[in-house]
Coordinates of C-alpha atoms in Angstrom, one line a residue:
X9 CA -89.2 58.9 -12.6
X10 CA -89.8 60.9 -15.8
X11 CA -89.6 64.5 -16.9
X12 CA -91.9 64.3 -20.0
X13 CA -89.9 61.7 -21.9
X14 CA -91.1 58.3 -23.0
X15 CA -89.6 55.1 -24.3
X16 CA -91.3 52.8 -26.9
X17 CA -90.6 50.4 -29.7
X18 CA -90.0 53.4 -32.0
X19 CA -87.4 55.1 -29.8
X20 CA -87.1 57.8 -27.2
X21 CA -89.4 60.7 -27.3
X22 CA -88.2 63.9 -25.4
X23 CA -90.1 67.1 -25.0
X24 CA -87.7 69.2 -27.0
X25 CA -84.1 70.2 -27.6
X26 CA -81.7 69.8 -24.7
X27 CA -78.1 68.9 -23.9
X28 CA -76.6 65.5 -24.9
X29 CA -78.2 62.5 -23.2
X30 CA -77.1 59.0 -22.5
X31 CA -79.2 55.8 -22.5
X32 CA -78.7 53.0 -20.0
X33 CA -80.5 49.7 -20.0
X34 CA -80.5 47.9 -16.6
X35 CA -77.9 50.4 -15.5
X36 CA -75.4 49.8 -18.4
X37 CA -74.5 52.4 -20.9
X38 CA -75.9 51.6 -24.4
X39 CA -75.7 54.8 -26.6
X40 CA -75.9 58.6 -26.5
X41 CA -77.6 61.3 -28.6
X42 CA -78.2 64.9 -29.0
X43 CA -82.0 65.5 -29.3
X44 CA -81.8 68.5 -31.6
X45 CA -79.3 66.9 -34.0
X46 CA -80.6 63.3 -33.9
X47 CA -84.3 63.7 -33.3
X48 CA -87.2 64.3 -35.6
X49 CA -90.5 66.1 -34.7
X50 CA -93.1 63.7 -33.4
X51 CA -96.1 64.2 -31.2
X52 CA -95.1 67.6 -29.9
X53 CA -91.5 66.5 -29.1
X54 CA -88.4 65.0 -30.7
X55 CA -88.3 61.3 -31.5
X56 CA -84.8 59.7 -31.4
X57 CA -85.2 56.3 -33.1
X58 CA -83.3 53.3 -31.8
X59 CA -80.0 52.8 -33.6
X60 CA -80.5 50.1 -36.3
X61 CA -77.8 47.8 -34.7
X62 CA -79.9 47.7 -31.5
X63 CA -83.1 46.6 -33.1
X64 CA -82.6 42.8 -32.8
X65 CA -81.9 43.2 -29.0
X66 CA -85.0 45.3 -28.2
X67 CA -87.2 42.4 -27.3
X68 CA -88.2 42.1 -23.6
X69 CA -88.6 44.1 -20.5
X70 CA -86.1 46.1 -18.4
X71 CA -85.2 49.4 -16.8
X72 CA -84.3 52.2 -19.1
X73 CA -82.6 55.4 -17.9
X74 CA -82.1 58.5 -20.0
X75 CA -80.0 61.3 -18.4
X76 CA -77.2 63.7 -19.0
X77 CA -73.6 62.6 -18.9
X78 CA -73.2 63.2 -15.1
X79 CA -76.5 61.4 -14.3
X80 CA -77.8 64.4 -12.3
X81 CA -80.5 65.4 -14.9
X82 CA -82.7 62.4 -15.4
X83 CA -85.4 62.7 -18.1
X84 CA -86.6 59.2 -18.0
X85 CA -86.1 56.3 -15.5
X86 CA -88.6 53.4 -15.5
X87 CA -89.4 49.9 -16.5
X88 CA -90.4 49.3 -20.1
X89 CA -91.5 46.5 -22.3
X90 CA -90.3 46.3 -25.9
X91 CA -91.3 44.0 -28.7
X92 CA -93.3 40.9 -28.0
X93 CA -91.0 38.9 -25.7
X94 CA -91.5 38.5 -22.0
X95 CA -87.8 37.9 -21.4
X96 CA -85.4 40.4 -19.7
X97 CA -83.8 42.9 -22.1
X98 CA -80.2 41.8 -22.8
X99 CA -77.9 43.8 -25.0
X100 CA -75.0 41.5 -24.8
X101 CA -72.7 39.4 -27.0
X102 CA -72.7 35.7 -27.2
X103 CA -70.5 35.5 -24.1
X104 CA -72.9 37.7 -22.1
X105 CA -70.7 40.8 -22.2
X106 CA -72.6 44.1 -22.4
X107 CA -72.6 45.9 -25.8
X108 CA -72.8 49.6 -26.7
X109 CA -73.0 51.7 -29.9
X110 CA -69.7 53.3 -30.7
X111 CA -69.2 56.7 -32.5
X112 CA -69.5 55.2 -35.9
X113 CA -72.7 53.2 -35.2
X114 CA -71.2 49.8 -34.5
X115 CA -71.9 47.5 -31.6
X116 CA -68.9 46.9 -29.4
X117 CA -67.7 46.5 -25.8
X118 CA -66.8 49.9 -24.4
X119 CA -64.0 50.6 -21.9
X120 CA -66.7 51.0 -19.2
X121 CA -67.1 47.3 -19.3
X122 CA -63.4 46.6 -19.0
X123 CA -61.6 45.2 -16.0
X124 CA -58.3 46.7 -14.8
X125 CA -56.5 43.6 -16.0
X126 CA -57.8 43.9 -19.5
X127 CA -57.3 47.6 -19.5
X128 CA -53.6 47.1 -18.8
X129 CA -53.4 44.6 -21.7
X130 CA -54.8 47.3 -24.0
X131 CA -52.4 49.9 -22.7
X132 CA -49.4 47.5 -23.0
X133 CA -50.5 46.5 -26.4
X134 CA -50.8 50.1 -27.6
X135 CA -47.3 50.8 -26.3
X136 CA -46.0 47.8 -28.2
X137 CA -47.8 49.0 -31.4
X138 CA -46.1 52.4 -31.0
X139 CA -42.7 50.8 -30.5
X140 CA -43.2 48.6 -33.6
X141 CA -44.3 51.5 -35.7
X142 CA -41.1 53.5 -34.7
X143 CA -38.6 50.7 -34.8
X144 CA -39.8 48.4 -37.7
X145 CA -41.7 51.0 -39.8
X146 CA -39.6 54.1 -39.3
X147 CA -42.6 56.3 -38.4
X148 CA -43.2 58.3 -35.3
X149 CA -46.7 57.6 -34.2
X150 CA -48.6 59.4 -31.4
X151 CA -51.8 59.0 -29.4
X152 CA -54.7 60.8 -30.9
X153 CA -58.5 61.2 -31.1
X154 CA -60.4 59.7 -28.1
X155 CA -57.3 58.2 -26.5
X156 CA -55.6 61.6 -26.5
X157 CA -58.7 63.3 -25.3
X158 CA -59.0 60.9 -22.4
X159 CA -55.4 61.1 -21.5
X160 CA -55.3 64.9 -21.5
X161 CA -58.7 65.5 -19.9
X162 CA -58.8 62.7 -17.3
X163 CA -55.6 60.8 -17.5
X164 CA -57.7 57.8 -18.3
X165 CA -59.6 56.0 -21.1
X166 CA -63.0 57.5 -22.0
X167 CA -65.6 55.2 -20.6
X168 CA -67.8 55.0 -23.7
X169 CA -64.8 54.6 -26.1
X170 CA -64.0 51.2 -27.5
X171 CA -60.7 51.4 -29.4
X172 CA -57.3 53.1 -29.4
X173 CA -56.4 55.7 -32.0
X174 CA -52.8 56.3 -33.2
X175 CA -51.6 58.6 -35.9
X176 CA -48.3 59.2 -37.6
X177 CA -47.1 62.1 -39.8
X178 CA -46.1 60.8 -43.3
X179 CA -42.8 61.7 -44.8
X180 CA -44.6 62.5 -48.0
X181 CA -47.1 64.9 -49.6
X182 CA -48.0 62.9 -52.7
X183 CA -51.0 60.5 -52.2
X184 CA -49.2 57.8 -54.2
X185 CA -46.2 57.9 -51.9
X186 CA -48.4 58.0 -48.8
X187 CA -50.2 54.9 -50.0
X188 CA -47.0 53.1 -50.7
X189 CA -45.8 54.1 -47.2
X190 CA -49.0 52.7 -45.6
X191 CA -48.7 49.4 -47.4
X192 CA -45.0 49.2 -46.1
X193 CA -46.4 49.7 -42.6
X194 CA -49.0 46.9 -43.2
X195 CA -46.3 44.5 -44.4
X196 CA -43.9 45.2 -41.6
X197 CA -46.5 45.0 -38.8
X198 CA -47.9 41.8 -40.4
X199 CA -44.4 40.3 -40.3
X200 CA -44.2 41.2 -36.6
X201 CA -47.3 39.0 -36.0
X202 CA -50.0 41.7 -35.9
X203 CA -53.4 40.9 -37.4
X204 CA -53.8 43.9 -39.7
X205 CA -57.0 45.0 -41.4
X206 CA -56.7 47.6 -44.2
X207 CA -59.3 50.3 -44.0
X208 CA -58.3 52.6 -46.9
X209 CA -55.2 53.5 -48.9
X210 CA -53.9 55.4 -45.9
X211 CA -55.0 53.8 -42.7
X212 CA -55.1 50.3 -41.2
X213 CA -56.4 48.7 -38.0
X214 CA -54.5 46.3 -35.7
X215 CA -56.5 43.6 -33.9
X216 CA -55.1 43.2 -30.4
X217 CA -56.3 39.9 -28.9
X218 CA -57.2 40.2 -25.2
X219 CA -57.4 37.5 -22.6
X220 CA -61.2 37.8 -22.3
X221 CA -61.6 36.5 -25.9
X222 CA -62.3 39.8 -27.7
X223 CA -60.1 41.9 -29.9
X224 CA -59.3 45.5 -29.2
X225 CA -58.9 47.7 -32.3
X226 CA -55.9 49.9 -32.6
X227 CA -56.4 52.3 -35.5
X228 CA -53.3 53.6 -37.3
X229 CA -54.2 56.8 -39.2
X230 CA -51.7 58.5 -41.6
X231 CA -51.5 62.4 -41.4
X232 CA -49.8 64.8 -43.8
X233 CA -49.6 68.4 -45.0
X234 CA -50.5 69.1 -48.6
X235 CA -50.8 72.6 -50.1
X236 CA -50.8 74.2 -46.6
X237 CA -53.7 72.0 -45.4
X238 CA -53.3 69.4 -42.7
X239 CA -55.0 66.1 -43.4
X240 CA -55.5 63.3 -40.9
X241 CA -57.3 60.1 -41.6
X242 CA -60.6 59.9 -39.9
X243 CA -61.6 62.7 -42.3
X244 CA -60.0 65.6 -40.4
X245 CA -58.6 68.5 -42.4
X246 CA -57.9 72.1 -41.9
X247 CA -55.2 74.4 -40.5
X248 CA -52.8 73.1 -37.9
X249 CA -49.3 74.6 -37.3
X250 CA -46.5 72.0 -37.7
X251 CA -45.1 73.2 -34.4
X252 CA -48.3 72.1 -32.7
X253 CA -47.5 68.5 -33.6
X254 CA -43.8 68.2 -34.0
X255 CA -41.5 67.3 -32.4
X256 CA -43.6 64.9 -30.4
X257 CA -44.1 65.2 -26.6
X258 CA -45.6 62.8 -24.2
X259 CA -48.8 62.3 -22.1
X260 CA -49.8 59.9 -19.4
X261 CA -52.8 57.6 -19.2
X262 CA -53.4 55.3 -16.3
X263 CA -49.8 55.8 -15.4
X264 CA -48.5 54.6 -18.8
X265 CA -46.6 57.1 -20.9
X266 CA -47.3 57.7 -24.6
X267 CA -46.0 59.9 -27.4
X268 CA -48.4 62.8 -28.1
X269 CA -48.5 66.0 -30.2
X270 CA -46.2 68.8 -29.1
X271 CA -49.2 70.8 -28.1
X272 CA -52.0 68.3 -27.2
X273 CA -54.6 71.0 -26.6
X274 CA -54.1 72.6 -30.0
X275 CA -54.7 69.1 -31.5
X276 CA -57.8 68.6 -29.4
X277 CA -59.2 72.0 -30.6
X278 CA -58.5 70.9 -34.2
X279 CA -60.4 67.6 -33.6
X280 CA -63.2 68.6 -31.2
X281 CA -63.5 72.4 -31.1
X282 CA -63.0 74.8 -28.3
X283 CA -65.4 72.9 -26.0
X284 CA -63.3 69.7 -25.9
X285 CA -63.0 69.8 -22.1
X286 CA -66.7 69.3 -21.7
X287 CA -67.6 65.5 -21.8
X288 CA -70.1 64.8 -24.7
X289 CA -70.6 61.0 -25.5
X290 CA -72.9 62.1 -28.4
X291 CA -70.2 64.2 -30.2
X292 CA -70.1 63.8 -34.0
X293 CA -67.5 65.3 -36.3
X294 CA -68.4 68.1 -38.7
X295 CA -65.9 67.2 -41.3
X296 CA -65.1 69.8 -44.0
X297 CA -66.8 68.6 -47.2
X298 CA -63.8 69.6 -49.4
X299 CA -61.4 67.6 -47.2
X300 CA -63.5 64.5 -47.2
X301 CA -63.9 64.7 -51.0
X302 CA -60.1 64.9 -51.4
X303 CA -59.4 62.0 -48.9
X304 CA -62.0 59.9 -50.6
X305 CA -60.6 60.6 -54.0
X306 CA -57.0 60.1 -53.1
X307 CA -57.3 57.0 -50.8
X308 CA -60.7 55.5 -50.7
X309 CA -63.5 53.9 -52.7
X310 CA -63.2 50.2 -51.9
X311 CA -64.8 49.7 -48.6
X312 CA -68.0 51.9 -48.5
X313 CA -70.2 48.9 -47.7
X314 CA -67.7 46.7 -45.7
X315 CA -69.6 47.5 -42.4
X316 CA -72.9 46.5 -43.9
X317 CA -71.6 43.2 -45.2
X318 CA -70.0 42.5 -41.8
X319 CA -73.3 43.0 -40.0
X320 CA -75.1 40.9 -42.7
X321 CA -72.8 38.0 -42.3
X322 CA -72.9 38.2 -38.5
X323 CA -76.7 38.5 -38.5
X324 CA -79.3 37.6 -41.2
X325 CA -76.9 35.4 -43.2
X326 CA -76.5 33.0 -40.2
X327 CA -80.2 32.0 -40.8
X328 CA -79.6 30.7 -44.3
X329 CA -79.5 26.9 -44.6
X330 CA -76.1 25.3 -44.8
X331 CA -76.7 23.7 -48.2
X332 CA -75.4 24.3 -51.7
X333 CA -77.3 26.7 -53.9
X334 CA -79.1 25.6 -57.2
X335 CA -76.5 27.7 -59.0
X336 CA -73.7 25.5 -57.7
X337 CA -75.5 22.4 -59.2
X338 CA -75.9 24.3 -62.5
X339 CA -72.2 25.1 -62.6
X340 CA -71.2 21.5 -61.6
X341 CA -73.1 20.1 -64.5
X342 CA -71.0 22.1 -67.0
X343 CA -67.5 21.5 -65.8
X344 CA -65.2 18.5 -65.7
X345 CA -65.2 16.1 -62.8
X346 CA -61.8 17.2 -61.5
X347 CA -61.9 20.8 -62.6
X348 CA -60.8 23.4 -60.0
X349 CA -63.3 26.1 -59.0
X350 CA -62.6 29.6 -57.7
X351 CA -65.6 31.2 -56.0
X352 CA -65.8 35.0 -55.9
X353 CA -68.1 36.4 -53.2
X354 CA -68.2 33.0 -51.5
X355 CA -69.9 34.2 -48.3
X356 CA -69.8 31.5 -45.5
X357 CA -68.6 28.9 -47.9
X358 CA -71.6 26.5 -48.4
X359 CA -71.2 26.2 -52.1
X360 CA -67.4 25.9 -51.8
X361 CA -67.8 23.0 -49.4
X362 CA -70.2 21.3 -51.7
X363 CA -67.8 21.8 -54.7
X364 CA -65.1 20.1 -52.6
X365 CA -67.4 17.2 -51.8
X366 CA -67.9 16.7 -55.6
X367 CA -64.2 16.3 -56.0
X368 CA -63.2 19.8 -57.2
X369 CA -60.2 21.6 -55.9
X370 CA -61.6 24.9 -54.5
X371 CA -60.4 28.3 -53.5
X372 CA -62.6 31.1 -52.3
X373 CA -62.5 35.0 -52.3
X374 CA -64.6 37.4 -50.4
X375 CA -64.7 41.1 -49.6
X376 CA -66.1 40.7 -46.1
X377 CA -63.7 39.7 -43.2
X378 CA -66.7 38.2 -41.3
X379 CA -67.6 36.1 -44.3
X380 CA -64.0 34.8 -44.7
X381 CA -64.0 34.0 -40.9
X382 CA -67.2 32.0 -41.2
X383 CA -65.9 30.1 -44.3
X384 CA -62.7 29.1 -42.5
X385 CA -64.8 27.8 -39.5
X386 CA -67.1 25.8 -41.8
X387 CA -64.1 24.3 -43.5
X388 CA -62.5 23.4 -40.2
X389 CA -65.7 21.9 -38.9
X390 CA -65.7 19.6 -41.9
X391 CA -62.0 19.0 -42.0
X392 CA -61.9 20.5 -45.5
X393 CA -59.0 21.8 -47.5
X394 CA -60.3 25.2 -48.4
X395 CA -58.1 28.2 -49.3
X396 CA -59.9 31.4 -48.3
X397 CA -58.5 34.8 -49.6
X398 CA -59.4 38.4 -49.5
X399 CA -60.6 40.1 -52.6
X400 CA -61.6 43.7 -52.7
X401 CA -63.0 44.4 -56.2
X402 CA -62.8 48.2 -55.6
X403 CA -59.0 47.9 -54.9
X404 CA -56.9 47.2 -58.0
X405 CA -54.0 45.8 -55.9
X406 CA -56.0 42.8 -54.7
X407 CA -57.7 42.4 -58.1
X408 CA -54.4 42.1 -59.9
X409 CA -52.9 39.8 -57.3
X410 CA -55.8 37.4 -57.5
X411 CA -55.8 37.5 -61.3
X412 CA -52.1 36.7 -61.4
X413 CA -52.6 33.8 -58.9
X414 CA -55.4 32.3 -61.0
X415 CA -53.5 32.8 -64.3
X416 CA -50.8 30.5 -62.9
X417 CA -53.2 28.1 -61.3
X418 CA -56.2 27.8 -63.7
X419 CA -59.7 27.5 -62.2
X420 CA -63.2 28.0 -63.4
X421 CA -64.6 31.1 -61.7
X422 CA -68.0 31.5 -60.2
X423 CA -69.7 34.6 -58.9
X424 CA -73.2 34.1 -57.4
X425 CA -75.2 37.2 -56.6
X426 CA -72.0 39.4 -56.7
X427 CA -72.6 41.5 -59.8
X428 CA -75.6 43.3 -58.1
X429 CA -73.5 44.3 -55.2
X430 CA -70.9 46.1 -57.2
X431 CA -70.4 49.6 -58.4
X432 CA -69.4 50.2 -62.1
X433 CA -65.7 50.4 -61.4
X434 CA -65.9 47.2 -59.3
X435 CA -67.6 45.3 -62.1
X436 CA -64.8 46.5 -64.5
X437 CA -62.3 45.1 -62.1
X438 CA -64.1 41.8 -61.9
X439 CA -64.0 41.5 -65.7
X440 CA -60.3 42.5 -65.7
X441 CA -59.5 39.8 -63.1
X442 CA -61.4 37.1 -65.1
X443 CA -59.7 38.1 -68.3
X444 CA -56.3 37.7 -66.6
X445 CA -57.3 34.4 -65.0
X446 CA -59.2 32.7 -67.9
X447 CA -57.7 34.0 -71.2
X448 CA -56.5 31.1 -73.2
X449 CA -57.0 28.5 -70.5
X450 CA -60.4 27.2 -71.8
X451 CA -62.1 27.6 -68.4
X452 CA -65.3 29.6 -67.9
X453 CA -66.7 32.3 -65.7
X454 CA -70.2 31.5 -64.4
X455 CA -72.4 34.3 -63.1
X456 CA -75.8 34.6 -61.3
X457 CA -77.4 37.9 -60.5
X458 CA -80.9 39.4 -59.9
X459 CA -81.9 40.8 -63.2
X460 CA -83.7 44.0 -64.2
X461 CA -85.4 43.0 -67.4
X462 CA -87.2 45.9 -69.2
X463 CA -89.9 44.5 -71.5
X464 CA -90.0 41.0 -69.8
X465 CA -91.9 42.3 -66.8
X466 CA -94.0 45.5 -66.9
X467 CA -92.5 48.6 -65.4
X468 CA -93.2 50.0 -63.0
X469 CA -93.4 46.5 -61.6
X470 CA -96.6 45.5 -59.7
X471 CA -96.0 45.1 -56.0
X472 CA -94.5 41.7 -55.1
X473 CA -93.8 40.8 -58.8
X474 CA -90.1 42.0 -58.9
X475 CA -89.1 43.3 -55.5
X476 CA -85.7 44.4 -54.6
X477 CA -83.5 41.4 -53.8
X478 CA -82.2 41.0 -50.2
X479 CA -80.3 42.5 -48.5
X480 CA -81.9 45.5 -50.1
X481 CA -79.4 48.1 -49.1
X482 CA -76.4 46.1 -50.2
X483 CA -77.6 44.6 -53.6
X484 CA -79.6 45.8 -56.6
X485 CA -80.9 44.5 -59.9
X486 CA -78.7 44.8 -63.0
X487 CA -79.7 44.8 -66.6
X488 CA -78.4 41.7 -68.5
X489 CA -77.8 43.8 -71.5
X490 CA -75.4 46.0 -69.5
X491 CA -73.5 42.9 -68.3
X492 CA -73.2 41.6 -71.8
X493 CA -72.0 45.0 -73.1
X494 CA -69.3 45.3 -70.3
X495 CA -68.1 41.7 -70.7
X496 CA -67.8 41.9 -74.4
X497 CA -65.9 45.3 -74.1
X498 CA -63.5 43.4 -71.7
X499 CA -62.8 40.7 -74.3
X500 CA -65.2 38.1 -73.0
X501 CA -67.6 35.9 -75.1
X502 CA -71.0 35.1 -73.6
X503 CA -71.7 31.5 -74.6
X504 CA -74.9 31.1 -72.7
X505 CA -77.4 33.5 -70.9
X506 CA -80.7 32.5 -69.4
X507 CA -83.3 34.3 -67.2
X508 CA -85.7 32.6 -64.9
X509 CA -86.8 32.1 -61.3
X510 CA -84.2 31.7 -58.6
X511 CA -83.3 32.8 -55.0
X512 CA -81.7 35.8 -53.5
X513 CA -79.0 35.6 -50.8
X514 CA -81.6 35.0 -48.1
X515 CA -83.3 32.4 -50.2
X516 CA -86.3 34.4 -50.9
X517 CA -88.0 33.6 -54.3
X518 CA -86.8 35.8 -57.1
X519 CA -88.7 35.6 -60.4
X520 CA -85.9 37.1 -62.5
X521 CA -82.5 35.7 -62.0
X522 CA -79.9 35.7 -64.8
X523 CA -77.3 33.0 -65.3
X524 CA -74.3 33.5 -67.7
X525 CA -71.4 31.4 -68.9
X526 CA -68.5 33.4 -70.3
X527 CA -65.1 32.6 -71.8
X528 CA -62.2 34.9 -72.5
X529 CA -60.4 33.7 -75.7
X530 CA -56.8 34.6 -76.2
X531 CA -55.9 37.0 -79.0
X532 CA -54.7 34.0 -81.1
X533 CA -58.0 32.1 -80.5
X534 CA -59.9 35.3 -81.5
X535 CA -57.8 35.6 -84.7
X536 CA -58.3 32.0 -85.6
X537 CA -62.1 32.3 -85.0
X538 CA -62.2 35.4 -87.2
X539 CA -60.3 33.7 -90.0
X540 CA -62.5 30.6 -89.8
X541 CA -65.6 32.8 -90.0
X542 CA -64.3 34.7 -93.0
X543 CA -63.4 31.5 -94.8
X544 CA -66.8 30.1 -94.1
X545 CA -68.4 33.2 -95.5
X546 CA -66.4 33.0 -98.7
X547 CA -67.3 29.4 -99.2
X548 CA -71.0 30.3 -98.8
X549 CA -70.8 33.1 -101.2
X550 CA -69.0 30.9 -103.7

């Protein structure tokens, strides 16, 4: 049954603007959209392209239904064939559980695919998190966002939601104090056994393990008033009276009681607008630009690509061969037989494992939680002694901690295909960390990156000669001259630089890869070298 809509490999074509619609595949909710907001003009209608995270699942045949939230207005309902496979469509995880696209574009298991037993685990876990925040961290947290909306509107979880959202009002107005408070919360919750993932300077995520094998995310967002404006992580900002929030009240959800804003409806208007009572799975926030800019400037800047790297390491990166890179062989030829190696941007750990097999003590650092997880699993499979640590080069806190650790425990440092994934301030932090770790120890920094080489290859480059390295949206080419200038400004000495053919992260051929060996002499070594150079010059003149 159709009403002028169609489904193809491109996406869903609807006749024109209408109310929000949901998409089900074989009867299971997958994602939702607003045709006017999310579509583009195409063949006399509006084409809503499939979300990128679904692309790899859209191979096969199955029944697709497109309808309103209630299911009463069906614009498409029929069997379709997508891609080239003749297998049934299956948008499921590795355990066969259905997946859906959440409000930020990630694939997850929604509450509609949650049994009562698991639902109760989530509710009990959320209550425990609230108790721990109050008793161990000294903050009064409350239910908010989708969890509050479901509790107030239906007394139940929202079917298409996938996590639990908690907020707390900071005791402070200064961003520096708010950040310090958030790190106190992270330390105390970690000490209580919670698996904590930091999302910015003012919000963290708890990973609640469930008996069905998955983790439920419990977000903990800071909130505060500054200059008469109410800010709440998740990018909300605007006017909200303090008496609408404090002192806290309570709401019920599935028979469980939770702390909530003093006036829950005022908070929901602040979050979702006056129409918050009307279900809209396709809802997106219209965050005030000025508020987002302030929150970004005060608290963020180090995780803008974290989701992209998580998807990469959980997807395309799994197809890369499990062998060492040519770069690792190049490094190994230049270091002592027993020298320790610290690998920055280690990914799934293939090079690190090979260094261990060559007899080198090894520790690894990576930005991506998924990459660190894969590295630990690889080490476990090979019964290898591999220390895997978090390093966020956009966050000075972890940079200084890693630099201090390596200064006490000297290692050579390697960074393969990392430089091209960094913003300028992140490269500055990489050089800062290496200077801390290597200065005066005699060890080296070894780099490899995809090079942009003006003059070496004609520009604009002919198609196929110097293409963007993969993954294209996460890495870019860097001019070796820029790298040299930055390293020397940071006190480094480039002892060797070469440019030649190599491989990108997905092992595609790259005709212009730059390899660099760097040392960071101590001030005394620099002074001695300068004195020796001056003496040599005087002898030549004499």
